[in-house]
PDB file of C-alpha atoms and ligand atoms in Angstrom:
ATOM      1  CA  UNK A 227     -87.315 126.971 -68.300  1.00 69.00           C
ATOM      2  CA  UNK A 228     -85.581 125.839 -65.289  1.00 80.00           C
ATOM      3  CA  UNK A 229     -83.248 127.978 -62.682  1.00 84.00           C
ATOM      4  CA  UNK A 230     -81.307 126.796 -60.467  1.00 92.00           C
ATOM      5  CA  UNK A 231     -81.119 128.293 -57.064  1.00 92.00           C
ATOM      6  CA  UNK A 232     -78.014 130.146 -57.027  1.00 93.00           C
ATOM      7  CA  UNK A 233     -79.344 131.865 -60.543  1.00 92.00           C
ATOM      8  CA  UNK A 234     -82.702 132.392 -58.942  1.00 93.00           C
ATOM      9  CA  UNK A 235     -80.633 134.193 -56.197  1.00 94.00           C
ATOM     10  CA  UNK A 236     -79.040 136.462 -58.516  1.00 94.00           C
ATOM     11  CA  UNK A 237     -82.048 137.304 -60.797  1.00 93.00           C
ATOM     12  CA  UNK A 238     -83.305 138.521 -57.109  1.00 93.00           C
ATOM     13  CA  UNK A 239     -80.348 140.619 -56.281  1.00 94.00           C
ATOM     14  CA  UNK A 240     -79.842 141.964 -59.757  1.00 94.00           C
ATOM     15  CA  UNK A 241     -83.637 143.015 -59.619  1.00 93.00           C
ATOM     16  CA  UNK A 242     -82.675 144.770 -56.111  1.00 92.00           C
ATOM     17  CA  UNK A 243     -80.249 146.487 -57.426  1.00 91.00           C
ATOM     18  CA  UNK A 244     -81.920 147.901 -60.784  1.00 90.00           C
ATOM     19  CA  UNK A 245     -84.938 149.060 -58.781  1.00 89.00           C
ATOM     20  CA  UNK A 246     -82.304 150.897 -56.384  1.00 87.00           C
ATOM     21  CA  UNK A 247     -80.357 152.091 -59.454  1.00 84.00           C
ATOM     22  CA  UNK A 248     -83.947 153.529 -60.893  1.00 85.00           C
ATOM     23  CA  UNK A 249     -84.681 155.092 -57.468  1.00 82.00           C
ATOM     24  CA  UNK A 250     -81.681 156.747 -57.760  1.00 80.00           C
ATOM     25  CA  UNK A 251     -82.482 158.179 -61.142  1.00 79.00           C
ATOM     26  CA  UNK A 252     -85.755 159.642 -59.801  1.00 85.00           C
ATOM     27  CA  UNK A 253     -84.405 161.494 -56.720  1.00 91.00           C
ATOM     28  CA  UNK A 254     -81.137 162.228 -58.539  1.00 93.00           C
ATOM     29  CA  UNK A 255     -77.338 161.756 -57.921  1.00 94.00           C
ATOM     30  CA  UNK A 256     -74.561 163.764 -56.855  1.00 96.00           C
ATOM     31  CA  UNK A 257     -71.507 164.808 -59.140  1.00 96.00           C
ATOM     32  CA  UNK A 258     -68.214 166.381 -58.522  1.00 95.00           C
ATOM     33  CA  UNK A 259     -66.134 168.436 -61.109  1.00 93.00           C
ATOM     34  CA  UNK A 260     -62.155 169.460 -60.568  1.00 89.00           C
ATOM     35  CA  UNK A 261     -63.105 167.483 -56.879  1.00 92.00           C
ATOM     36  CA  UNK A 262     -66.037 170.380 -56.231  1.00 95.00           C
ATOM     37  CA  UNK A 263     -69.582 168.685 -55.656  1.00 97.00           C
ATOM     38  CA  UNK A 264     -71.636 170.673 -57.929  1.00 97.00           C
ATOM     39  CA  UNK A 265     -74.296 172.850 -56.222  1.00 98.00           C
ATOM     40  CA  UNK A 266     -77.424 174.346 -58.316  1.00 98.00           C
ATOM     41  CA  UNK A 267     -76.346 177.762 -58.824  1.00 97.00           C
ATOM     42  CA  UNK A 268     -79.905 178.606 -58.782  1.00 97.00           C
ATOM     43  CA  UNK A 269     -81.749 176.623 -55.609  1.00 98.00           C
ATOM     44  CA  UNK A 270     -78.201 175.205 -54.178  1.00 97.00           C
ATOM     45  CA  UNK A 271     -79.446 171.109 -54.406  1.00 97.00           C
ATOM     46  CA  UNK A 272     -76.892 169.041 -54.608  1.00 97.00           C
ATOM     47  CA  UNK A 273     -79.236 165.853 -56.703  1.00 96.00           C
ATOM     48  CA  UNK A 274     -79.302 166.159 -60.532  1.00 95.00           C
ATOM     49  CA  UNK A 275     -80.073 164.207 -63.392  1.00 93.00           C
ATOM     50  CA  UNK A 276     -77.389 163.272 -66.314  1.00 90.00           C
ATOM     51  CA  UNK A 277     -77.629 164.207 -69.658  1.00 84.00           C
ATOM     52  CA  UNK A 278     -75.537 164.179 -72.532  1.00 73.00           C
ATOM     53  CA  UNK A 279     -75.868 166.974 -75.358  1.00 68.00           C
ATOM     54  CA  UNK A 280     -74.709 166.284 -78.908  1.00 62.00           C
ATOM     55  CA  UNK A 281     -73.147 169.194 -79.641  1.00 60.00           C
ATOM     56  CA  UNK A 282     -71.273 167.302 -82.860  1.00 58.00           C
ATOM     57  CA  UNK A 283     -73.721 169.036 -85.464  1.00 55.00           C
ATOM     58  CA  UNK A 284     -72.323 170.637 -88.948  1.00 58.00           C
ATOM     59  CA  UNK A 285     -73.719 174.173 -87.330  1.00 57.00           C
ATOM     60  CA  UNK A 286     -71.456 173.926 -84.543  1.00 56.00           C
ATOM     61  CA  UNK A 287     -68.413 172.795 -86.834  1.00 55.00           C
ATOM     62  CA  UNK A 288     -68.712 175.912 -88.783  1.00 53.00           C
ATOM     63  CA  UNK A 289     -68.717 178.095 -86.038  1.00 55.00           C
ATOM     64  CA  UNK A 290     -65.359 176.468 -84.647  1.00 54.00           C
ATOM     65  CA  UNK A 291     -66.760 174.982 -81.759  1.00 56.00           C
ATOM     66  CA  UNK A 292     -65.521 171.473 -82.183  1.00 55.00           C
ATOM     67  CA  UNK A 293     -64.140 171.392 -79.086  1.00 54.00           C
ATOM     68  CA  UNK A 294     -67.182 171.103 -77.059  1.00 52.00           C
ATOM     69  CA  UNK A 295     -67.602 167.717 -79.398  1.00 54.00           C
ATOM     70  CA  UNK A 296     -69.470 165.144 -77.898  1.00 58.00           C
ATOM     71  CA  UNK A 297     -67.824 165.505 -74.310  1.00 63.00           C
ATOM     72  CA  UNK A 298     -70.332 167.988 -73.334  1.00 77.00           C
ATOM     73  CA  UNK A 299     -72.402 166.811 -70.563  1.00 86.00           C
ATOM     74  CA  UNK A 300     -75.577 168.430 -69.058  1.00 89.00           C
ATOM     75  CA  UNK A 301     -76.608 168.283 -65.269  1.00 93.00           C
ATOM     76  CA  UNK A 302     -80.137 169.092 -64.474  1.00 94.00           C
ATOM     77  CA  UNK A 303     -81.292 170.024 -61.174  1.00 96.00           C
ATOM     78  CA  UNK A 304     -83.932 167.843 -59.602  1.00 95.00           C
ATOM     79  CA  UNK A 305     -85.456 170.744 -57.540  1.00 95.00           C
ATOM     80  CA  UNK A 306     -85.471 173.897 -59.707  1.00 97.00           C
ATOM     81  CA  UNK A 307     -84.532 172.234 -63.162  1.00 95.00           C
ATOM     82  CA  UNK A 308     -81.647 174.551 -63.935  1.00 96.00           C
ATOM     83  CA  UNK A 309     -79.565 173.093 -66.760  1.00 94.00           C
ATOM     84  CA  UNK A 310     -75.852 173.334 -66.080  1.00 94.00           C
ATOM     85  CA  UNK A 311     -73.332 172.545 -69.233  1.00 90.00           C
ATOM     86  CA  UNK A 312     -69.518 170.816 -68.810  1.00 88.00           C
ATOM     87  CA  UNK A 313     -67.318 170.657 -71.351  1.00 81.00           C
ATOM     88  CA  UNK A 314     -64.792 168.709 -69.151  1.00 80.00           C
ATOM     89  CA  UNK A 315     -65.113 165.364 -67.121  1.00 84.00           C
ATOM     90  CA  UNK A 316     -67.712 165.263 -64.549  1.00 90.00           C
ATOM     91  CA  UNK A 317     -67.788 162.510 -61.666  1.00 93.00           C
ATOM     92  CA  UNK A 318     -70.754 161.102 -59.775  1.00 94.00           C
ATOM     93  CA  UNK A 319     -69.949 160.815 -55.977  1.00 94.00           C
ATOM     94  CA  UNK A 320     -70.722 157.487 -54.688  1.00 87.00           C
ATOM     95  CA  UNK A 321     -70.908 156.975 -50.722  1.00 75.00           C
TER      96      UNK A 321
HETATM   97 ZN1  LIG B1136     -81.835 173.949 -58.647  1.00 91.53          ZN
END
């Protein structure tokens, strides 16, 4: 298999970027809701990890809480671990 070197180039660069994207993942990233950067209301770090809760179960129909569907999003604090739910939109601040 043969690359040339503009796609060997690339392969490098994408590579760079995926290792920064994972380092990122381990020390966390920063979110905003309603334009407020969300703070751990427990330790007050600003670095979380993203999580998504499926909150679509039959249980959850019964009990009329369709709403929180599947747009329910978790943030978990890197530091303390604290576990913060959104029902609404959550952004990730980029610098
Ligand atoms: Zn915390």
């Amino acid at each position: 298999m043969y690359f040339s070197k503009e796609e060997l180039e690339r392969l490098k660069k994408d590579g760079e970027e995926k290792a920064k994207e994972m380092e990122l993942d381990n020390i966390g990233r920063e979110y905003k809701a309603n334009d407020i950067q969300i703070k751990c209301i427990h330790c007050k770090h600003t670095k979380f990890e993203l999580g998504k809760a499926l909150l679509n179960s039959r249980g959850l129909t019964f009990l009329d809480l369709d709403w929180l569907n599947e747009s329910a999003k978790i943030l978990i604090c890197k530091r303390c671990g604290y576990i913060h739910w959104f029902s609404g939109e959550i952004t990730e601040i980029k610098d």
